[in-house]
Short mmCIF file of C-alpha atoms in Angstrom, two decimals:
data_model
loop_
_atom_site.label_atom_id
_atom_site.label_comp_id
_atom_site.label_asym_id
_atom_site.label_seq_id
_atom_site.Cartn_x
_atom_site.Cartn_y
_atom_site.Cartn_z
CA MET A 239 0.08 0.05 -0.06
CA ALA A 240 1.48 3.17 -0.99
CA PRO A 241 1.78 5.10 2.21
CA ALA A 242 -0.25 8.32 1.10
CA SER A 243 -3.51 6.40 0.95
CA VAL A 244 -6.47 7.38 2.53
CA LEU A 245 -8.14 4.57 4.14
CA VAL A 246 -11.86 4.02 3.87
CA ALA A 247 -13.42 1.53 6.34
CA GLY A 248 -16.42 -0.14 4.78
CA GLY A 249 -17.26 -1.36 1.42
CA GLY A 250 -20.97 -0.24 1.21
CA ILE A 251 -22.47 2.19 -1.12
CA GLY A 252 -21.22 5.44 0.67
CA GLY A 253 -17.42 3.92 1.41
CA LEU A 254 -17.18 2.53 -2.46
CA THR A 255 -18.41 6.09 -3.80
CA SER A 256 -16.26 8.16 -1.64
CA ALA A 257 -13.43 6.04 -2.58
CA LEU A 258 -13.97 6.61 -6.38
CA ALA A 259 -14.39 10.39 -5.58
CA LEU A 260 -11.28 10.71 -3.90
CA ALA A 261 -9.28 8.88 -6.39
CA ARG A 262 -10.86 11.16 -9.22
CA ALA A 263 -9.62 14.03 -7.01
CA GLY A 264 -6.40 12.39 -7.30
CA LEU A 265 -5.57 10.70 -3.59
CA ASP A 266 -4.72 6.71 -3.60
CA VAL A 267 -7.33 5.04 -1.59
CA THR A 268 -7.83 1.59 0.27
CA VAL A 269 -11.09 0.29 1.38
CA VAL A 270 -11.11 -1.90 4.38
CA GLU A 271 -14.12 -4.27 4.17
CA GLN A 272 -14.87 -6.66 6.89
CA ALA A 273 -16.71 -9.14 4.54
CA GLY A 274 -14.69 -11.68 3.21
CA ARG A 275 -16.41 -11.02 -0.22
CA PHE A 276 -18.80 -8.57 -1.66
CA GLU A 277 -22.16 -10.21 -1.56
CA GLU A 278 -25.80 -8.92 -2.82
CA VAL A 279 -27.21 -7.05 0.41
CA GLY A 280 -30.29 -5.54 0.84
CA ALA A 281 -32.90 -4.86 -2.37
CA GLY A 282 -33.87 -1.66 -3.49
CA ILE A 283 -32.69 1.86 -3.14
CA GLN A 284 -33.85 5.09 -4.37
CA LEU A 285 -31.52 7.76 -5.91
CA THR A 286 -33.54 10.84 -6.03
CA PRO A 287 -31.38 13.52 -8.52
CA ASN A 288 -29.12 14.62 -5.62
CA ALA A 289 -27.60 10.98 -6.10
CA SER A 290 -27.85 10.23 -9.29
CA HIS A 291 -26.07 13.64 -10.31
CA VAL A 292 -23.03 12.88 -8.24
CA LEU A 293 -23.01 9.19 -9.67
CA THR A 294 -23.41 10.73 -13.53
CA ASP A 295 -20.51 13.00 -12.80
CA LEU A 296 -18.12 9.88 -11.52
CA GLY A 297 -18.95 8.55 -14.89
CA LEU A 298 -21.29 5.63 -13.93
CA ALA A 299 -24.25 6.55 -15.73
CA GLU A 300 -23.43 4.05 -18.56
CA ARG A 301 -22.95 1.13 -16.06
CA LEU A 302 -25.95 2.16 -14.27
CA THR A 303 -28.96 2.76 -16.93
CA PRO A 304 -29.55 -0.44 -18.06
CA HIS A 305 -30.21 -1.55 -14.53
CA THR A 306 -32.43 1.76 -13.34
CA VAL A 307 -35.91 2.59 -13.72
CA SER A 308 -37.03 6.58 -13.64
CA PRO A 309 -40.71 5.78 -12.39
CA GLU A 310 -43.34 8.05 -14.20
CA ALA A 311 -44.89 9.08 -11.00
CA LEU A 312 -45.03 8.92 -7.04
CA VAL A 313 -48.70 7.70 -6.03
CA VAL A 314 -49.82 8.10 -2.64
CA ARG A 315 -52.98 6.42 -1.51
CA ARG A 316 -54.71 5.81 1.79
CA GLY A 317 -54.12 2.13 2.58
CA SER A 318 -57.97 1.49 3.84
CA ASP A 319 -59.53 2.07 0.89
CA GLY A 320 -57.24 2.66 -2.12
CA SER A 321 -58.16 6.18 -2.42
CA GLU A 322 -55.32 8.42 -4.45
CA LEU A 323 -54.67 11.39 -2.19
CA THR A 324 -51.87 12.54 -4.73
CA ARG A 325 -49.90 12.13 -7.75
CA VAL A 326 -46.74 13.39 -8.41
CA ALA A 327 -45.07 13.51 -12.09
CA LEU A 328 -41.42 12.14 -11.54
CA GLY A 329 -39.53 10.64 -14.81
CA GLU A 330 -38.95 13.30 -17.56
CA ALA A 331 -40.27 15.79 -15.33
CA ILE A 332 -37.87 15.45 -12.57
CA THR A 333 -34.68 15.13 -15.15
CA GLY A 334 -35.81 18.19 -16.71
CA SER A 335 -36.53 20.52 -13.61
CA HIS A 336 -33.27 19.17 -11.33
CA GLY A 337 -30.82 18.37 -14.43
CA ALA A 338 -30.73 14.60 -13.27
CA PRO A 339 -32.76 11.50 -12.82
CA TRP A 340 -34.91 10.01 -9.81
CA TRP A 341 -33.85 6.42 -10.46
CA VAL A 342 -34.65 3.57 -8.59
CA ILE A 343 -32.56 0.39 -8.58
CA HIS A 344 -31.42 -2.83 -6.87
CA ARG A 345 -28.72 -2.16 -4.21
CA ALA A 346 -26.54 -5.27 -5.78
CA ASP A 347 -26.84 -3.43 -9.34
CA LEU A 348 -25.65 -0.33 -7.60
CA GLN A 349 -22.60 -2.33 -5.82
CA SER A 350 -21.40 -3.83 -8.95
CA ALA A 351 -21.35 -0.48 -11.09
CA LEU A 352 -19.04 0.83 -8.16
CA LEU A 353 -16.96 -2.18 -7.89
CA ASP A 354 -16.72 -2.46 -11.50
CA ALA A 355 -15.63 1.43 -11.74
CA ILE A 356 -13.01 0.80 -8.93
CA ALA A 357 -11.36 -2.32 -10.60
CA ALA A 358 -10.67 0.06 -13.25
CA GLU A 359 -9.08 2.63 -11.14
CA PRO A 360 -5.68 2.07 -10.48
CA LYS A 361 -5.86 4.15 -7.32
CA ILE A 362 -8.08 2.19 -5.62
CA THR A 363 -7.00 -0.84 -3.52
CA ILE A 364 -9.79 -2.98 -1.80
CA GLU A 365 -8.78 -5.03 1.47
CA ALA A 366 -11.15 -7.61 1.84
CA GLY A 367 -11.81 -9.78 5.21
CA ALA A 368 -10.55 -7.16 7.20
CA ALA A 369 -12.23 -5.62 10.03
CA LEU A 370 -11.44 -2.42 11.81
CA ARG A 371 -10.55 -3.33 15.34
CA ASP A 372 -9.06 0.24 16.45
CA LEU A 373 -7.51 3.15 15.57
CA THR A 374 -4.33 5.50 16.42
CA VAL A 375 -3.86 8.89 15.05
CA THR A 376 0.10 9.85 14.55
CA PRO A 377 1.66 12.74 13.60
CA ALA A 378 1.86 11.19 9.81
CA GLY A 379 -1.86 10.06 9.77
CA VAL A 380 -3.39 7.10 11.05
CA THR A 381 -2.93 3.50 12.20
CA ALA A 382 -5.77 0.88 11.43
CA THR A 383 -5.25 -2.12 13.28
CA LEU A 384 -7.29 -5.01 11.38
CA GLY A 385 -8.29 -8.39 11.62
CA PRO A 386 -9.68 -11.07 14.05
CA ALA A 387 -9.08 -11.10 17.52
CA GLY A 388 -5.62 -12.32 18.38
CA GLN A 389 -4.13 -11.53 14.75
CA PRO A 390 -3.92 -8.05 14.27
CA ARG A 391 -2.20 -6.33 11.76
CA ASP A 392 -1.64 -2.49 11.00
CA LEU A 393 -2.69 -0.41 8.10
CA THR A 394 -0.92 2.83 7.91
CA GLY A 395 -2.59 5.84 5.98
CA ILE A 396 -2.47 9.72 5.91
CA GLY A 397 -6.44 9.62 6.97
CA LEU A 398 -9.13 7.40 7.64
CA ILE A 399 -12.78 7.70 6.55
CA GLY A 400 -15.45 5.51 8.92
CA ALA A 401 -17.81 4.48 6.39
CA ASP A 402 -18.79 1.33 8.63
CA GLY A 403 -22.17 1.89 8.76
CA LEU A 404 -24.95 2.05 11.74
CA TRP A 405 -22.81 0.11 14.22
CA SER A 406 -19.67 1.97 13.24
CA ALA A 407 -16.56 0.69 14.71
CA THR A 408 -14.44 4.01 13.79
CA ARG A 409 -17.65 5.84 15.59
CA ARG A 410 -16.74 3.84 18.68
CA ALA A 411 -12.89 4.33 18.23
CA LEU A 412 -13.29 8.11 18.34
CA GLY A 413 -15.21 8.14 21.53
CA ASP A 414 -18.51 7.36 21.09
CA ALA A 415 -19.75 3.81 22.94
CA SER A 416 -23.27 4.86 22.64
CA SER A 417 -25.74 2.10 20.96
CA PRO A 418 -28.23 3.36 18.40
CA SER A 419 -31.84 4.07 19.58
CA GLY A 420 -34.79 1.83 18.26
CA ARG A 421 -37.90 3.87 17.14
CA ALA A 422 -40.43 0.81 17.83
CA ARG A 423 -40.86 0.01 14.11
CA ALA A 424 -39.94 -2.67 11.84
CA ALA A 425 -39.12 -2.92 8.44
CA TRP A 426 -40.43 -5.83 5.86
CA ARG A 427 -38.91 -6.47 2.79
CA ALA A 428 -39.90 -8.46 -0.23
CA THR A 429 -39.82 -8.53 -3.87
CA LEU A 430 -41.92 -9.58 -6.57
CA PRO A 431 -42.08 -10.55 -10.45
CA VAL A 432 -43.21 -7.53 -12.10
CA ASP A 433 -45.97 -9.76 -13.81
CA GLN A 434 -47.34 -10.65 -10.61
CA MET A 435 -48.21 -6.79 -9.77
CA PRO A 436 -51.95 -6.24 -8.88
CA ARG A 437 -53.69 -5.21 -11.73
CA ALA A 438 -55.24 -2.06 -10.31
CA LEU A 439 -51.47 -0.83 -10.12
CA SER A 440 -48.83 0.56 -12.58
CA ALA A 441 -45.45 -1.16 -12.74
CA GLY A 442 -43.82 1.97 -13.68
CA GLU A 443 -44.93 4.13 -10.97
CA SER A 444 -43.89 4.31 -7.19
CA GLY A 445 -46.29 3.96 -4.54
CA LEU A 446 -46.69 4.98 -1.15
CA TRP A 447 -49.86 3.83 0.92
CA MET A 448 -50.59 5.32 4.52
CA GLY A 449 -52.42 4.14 7.43
CA ALA A 450 -52.79 3.53 11.13
CA ASP A 451 -49.58 2.27 12.56
CA ALA A 452 -47.95 1.07 9.23
CA HIS A 453 -47.48 2.21 5.62
CA LEU A 454 -46.14 0.52 2.31
CA VAL A 455 -43.66 1.05 -0.45
CA HIS A 456 -43.39 -0.09 -3.75
CA TYR A 457 -41.13 0.60 -6.78
CA PRO A 458 -39.79 -0.90 -10.06
CA ILE A 459 -35.95 -2.44 -10.23
CA ARG A 460 -33.87 -4.69 -12.00
CA GLY A 461 -34.56 -2.56 -15.10
CA GLY A 462 -38.41 -3.10 -14.45
CA GLN A 463 -38.36 -6.95 -14.03
CA ARG A 464 -39.02 -6.77 -10.48
CA VAL A 465 -40.94 -5.19 -7.84
CA ASN A 466 -39.49 -3.84 -4.53
CA VAL A 467 -41.93 -3.78 -1.74
CA VAL A 468 -41.15 -2.22 1.92
CA ALA A 469 -43.78 -2.52 4.61
CA VAL A 470 -42.88 -0.79 7.75
CA ILE A 471 -45.11 -1.56 10.83
CA ASN A 472 -45.20 -0.45 14.28
CA GLN A 473 -43.40 -3.29 15.91
CA ARG A 474 -40.57 -3.63 19.05
CA ALA A 475 -38.13 -5.36 17.61
CA SER A 476 -34.44 -6.24 18.36
CA GLY A 477 -31.47 -7.34 16.13
CA GLU A 478 -28.72 -5.82 13.67
CA GLY A 479 -28.58 -6.39 10.08
CA PHE A 480 -31.06 -6.96 7.30
CA SER A 481 -31.43 -10.33 6.70
CA ALA A 482 -33.61 -11.85 9.43
CA PRO A 483 -36.26 -14.53 7.77
CA GLY A 484 -39.61 -12.83 8.27
CA ASP A 485 -43.01 -15.25 8.94
CA PRO A 486 -45.34 -14.26 5.75
CA ALA A 487 -48.26 -15.01 7.87
CA VAL A 488 -47.28 -12.10 10.43
CA ILE A 489 -47.06 -9.32 7.60
CA LYS A 490 -50.24 -10.44 5.92
CA ALA A 491 -52.12 -10.57 9.27
CA ARG A 492 -50.88 -6.82 9.88
CA PHE A 493 -52.12 -5.48 6.50
CA ARG A 494 -55.39 -7.57 6.70
CA GLY A 495 -58.00 -4.74 6.93
CA TRP A 496 -56.01 -2.67 3.83
CA CYS A 497 -57.51 -2.32 0.59
CA GLY A 498 -57.42 -5.21 -1.89
CA PRO A 499 -54.29 -3.97 -4.33
CA ALA A 500 -52.06 -3.22 -1.09
CA ARG A 501 -53.16 -6.89 0.62
CA GLU A 502 -52.34 -8.21 -3.20
CA LEU A 503 -49.15 -6.83 -3.04
CA ILE A 504 -48.57 -8.22 0.48
CA GLU A 505 -49.71 -11.70 -0.79
CA ALA A 506 -47.09 -11.57 -3.85
CA GLY A 507 -44.15 -10.67 -1.88
CA GLU A 508 -41.71 -13.55 -2.12
CA ASN A 509 -38.84 -14.29 0.92
CA TRP A 510 -39.90 -11.77 3.48
CA LEU A 511 -36.76 -10.44 5.34
CA THR A 512 -37.10 -8.11 8.25
CA TRP A 513 -34.99 -5.98 10.58
CA PRO A 514 -35.80 -3.09 13.44
CA LEU A 515 -35.70 0.44 12.13
CA VAL A 516 -32.88 2.24 14.67
CA ASP A 517 -30.72 5.16 14.41
CA ARG A 518 -28.62 7.56 16.44
CA ASP A 519 -27.96 11.29 16.35
CA VAL A 520 -25.54 13.07 13.94
CA TRP A 521 -22.18 12.80 14.99
CA PHE A 522 -19.06 13.41 13.14
CA GLY A 523 -16.67 12.45 15.95
CA PRO A 524 -14.28 14.98 17.83
CA GLY A 525 -13.15 16.78 15.23
CA ARG A 526 -9.02 16.17 15.59
CA GLY A 527 -6.63 14.77 13.08
CA PRO A 528 -7.45 13.42 9.68
CA VAL A 529 -10.59 10.88 10.66
CA THR A 530 -13.94 11.43 9.90
CA LEU A 531 -17.24 9.47 9.68
CA LEU A 532 -19.66 9.40 6.55
CA GLY A 533 -23.13 7.94 5.86
CA ASP A 534 -24.60 5.59 8.38
CA ALA A 535 -21.83 5.92 10.55
CA ALA A 536 -22.22 9.82 11.15
CA HIS A 537 -26.02 10.15 10.44
CA PRO A 538 -27.80 6.91 10.04
CA MET A 539 -31.56 8.03 8.63
CA MET A 540 -34.98 6.51 8.96
CA PRO A 541 -36.05 5.32 5.27
CA PHE A 542 -39.04 7.64 5.51
CA LEU A 543 -37.72 10.27 2.63
CA ALA A 544 -35.59 7.83 0.75
CA GLN A 545 -32.37 9.87 1.68
CA GLY A 546 -30.30 7.15 3.35
CA GLY A 547 -27.95 6.10 0.53
CA ALA A 548 -28.48 9.66 -1.10
CA MET A 549 -26.77 11.30 1.66
CA ALA A 550 -23.68 9.07 1.99
CA ILE A 551 -23.63 9.70 -1.91
CA GLU A 552 -23.62 13.55 -1.16
CA ASP A 553 -21.23 12.83 1.49
CA ALA A 554 -18.69 11.45 -0.74
CA ALA A 555 -18.96 14.22 -3.29
CA VAL A 556 -18.30 16.92 -0.71
CA LEU A 557 -15.40 15.00 0.97
CA ALA A 558 -13.92 14.52 -2.40
CA LYS A 559 -14.24 18.41 -3.08
CA ALA A 560 -12.75 19.42 0.31
CA CYS A 561 -9.73 16.87 -0.44
CA ALA A 562 -9.18 18.35 -3.95
CA ARG A 563 -8.88 21.54 -2.03
CA PHE A 564 -6.73 20.94 0.93
CA ALA A 565 -5.35 17.46 0.57
CA SER A 566 -3.54 17.95 -2.86
CA SER A 567 -0.20 17.61 -1.03
CA ARG A 568 -1.28 14.24 0.21
CA ASP A 569 -0.22 14.69 3.87
CA ALA A 570 -2.24 14.41 7.05
CA GLN A 571 -2.29 17.83 7.85
CA GLY A 572 -4.16 18.77 4.44
CA PHE A 573 -6.64 15.61 4.51
CA ALA A 574 -7.52 16.75 8.46
CA LEU A 575 -8.17 20.02 6.99
CA ALA A 576 -10.41 18.39 4.08
CA CYS A 577 -12.35 16.35 7.04
CA ARG A 578 -13.21 19.75 9.16
CA THR A 579 -14.21 21.50 5.91
CA TYR A 580 -16.45 18.67 4.90
CA GLU A 581 -18.07 18.14 8.19
CA THR A 582 -18.76 21.79 8.58
CA ALA A 583 -20.55 21.69 5.30
CA ARG A 584 -22.60 18.85 5.92
CA ARG A 585 -23.86 18.58 9.32
CA GLU A 586 -26.80 21.28 9.04
CA ARG A 587 -27.92 19.41 5.97
CA VAL A 588 -27.79 15.89 7.09
CA VAL A 589 -29.20 17.22 10.91
CA ARG A 590 -32.42 18.60 8.68
CA VAL A 591 -32.71 15.25 6.68
CA GLN A 592 -32.64 13.37 9.63
CA ARG A 593 -35.51 15.65 11.35
CA GLU A 594 -37.55 15.31 8.62
CA ALA A 595 -37.35 11.94 7.62
CA ARG A 596 -38.44 10.95 11.41
CA LEU A 597 -41.28 13.63 10.81
CA ASN A 598 -42.36 11.76 7.86
CA GLY A 599 -42.31 8.31 10.02
CA TRP A 600 -44.95 9.86 12.29
CA ILE A 601 -47.06 11.49 9.54
CA TYR A 602 -47.36 8.34 7.22
CA HIS A 603 -48.85 6.13 10.32
CA LEU A 604 -51.02 8.34 11.95
CA GLY A 605 -54.56 7.01 12.29
CA GLY A 606 -58.16 7.83 13.39
CA PRO A 607 -59.19 11.44 12.93
CA ILE A 608 -55.79 12.89 12.57
CA GLY A 609 -54.88 10.35 10.21
CA ILE A 610 -58.25 11.35 8.26
CA ALA A 611 -56.94 15.11 8.66
CA ARG A 612 -53.58 14.22 7.32
CA ASP A 613 -55.36 12.47 4.26
CA MET A 614 -57.28 15.80 3.63
CA VAL A 615 -54.22 18.15 3.94
CA VAL A 616 -52.33 15.51 1.41
CA LYS A 617 -55.29 15.59 -0.83
CA LEU A 618 -56.03 19.30 -1.26
CA GLY A 619 -52.01 20.05 -1.31
CA LEU A 620 -52.58 22.06 1.75
CA SER A 621 -48.98 21.78 3.12
CA GLY A 622 -47.58 22.18 -0.44
CA SER A 623 -46.08 20.35 -3.02
CA LEU A 624 -44.83 16.79 -1.57
CA LEU A 625 -42.13 16.75 -4.25
CA ASP A 626 -40.85 20.14 -2.26
CA ARG A 627 -40.57 17.93 0.72
CA TYR A 628 -38.79 15.22 -0.90
#
């Protein structure tokens, strides 16, 4: 490894995007990923224009386009009877007004595109099967201790980016030993072939269904061949990760009182997985030395604004821009300045987005008279354009 490398802990969407962006800014990068190999994780992800713009600037459009869909519209419905509350044009309307598309894609397809671009980038090295155990800041940069217990090894670089997710080891090493906070919600995820979509629904649209103590989201993935379905319910759950099998009978029972098309979506879902929704407050660390956090490690998001992945991708672009300004000398001092500039630029925005995502989760799950009032506000547009909120 070149001694001037920036270390990136974590090979998720944020970590891979930051590695590519930093390399394009002229820095050598080593990605440290604890998994022995990259595997398909998760299902759908929404890439709103703020994210697709960055990915296009990184030269990924040609790799991504065959796997993406630009939904024609976002349709919001009442879960109990399927009444359409509002319809927002997406597709060409979004590209025309924002200069970049609103894409939906399978996470594995996005990951593959990033890995293909990284494989063609000589400035990036990937160290798989290397978990971050600890880090030490030195005048020359950082030393990251990696590996399983009893077999540690050290890797040095001019700085380190903790892109290692919700349960970030980097965040813990920087001094935050707190645990993420549960939000008494659980997400259930499944996909289905596009030909099993309920006839009353369009496979080319994104859908949001709201109801008491639950909501439902669906949108096309895999170039339109499959549909991603995510149901979120009020449920206390425990555990980490995104791969606990879910009992279909449980989620079907939870949506039994909803309208026919919503129940059909649930019935058609294949191989349900479930996980608890947790997050933690925005925290970039103590702000000392050439170390910072990115994505879920710094600001995990509730999924109610479709911005978790987008914020990590934005982080990567802003950090790379700061590095191009301050870290061109490829030393720890320049990278530390870039880290502080990036943190200052990002803090207010990610705090606001995290707050808005939490608020949406409350709004989506309103029931009774206040739920009826919510539906009226949405239908009449009394709170302004839904698209403006997104």
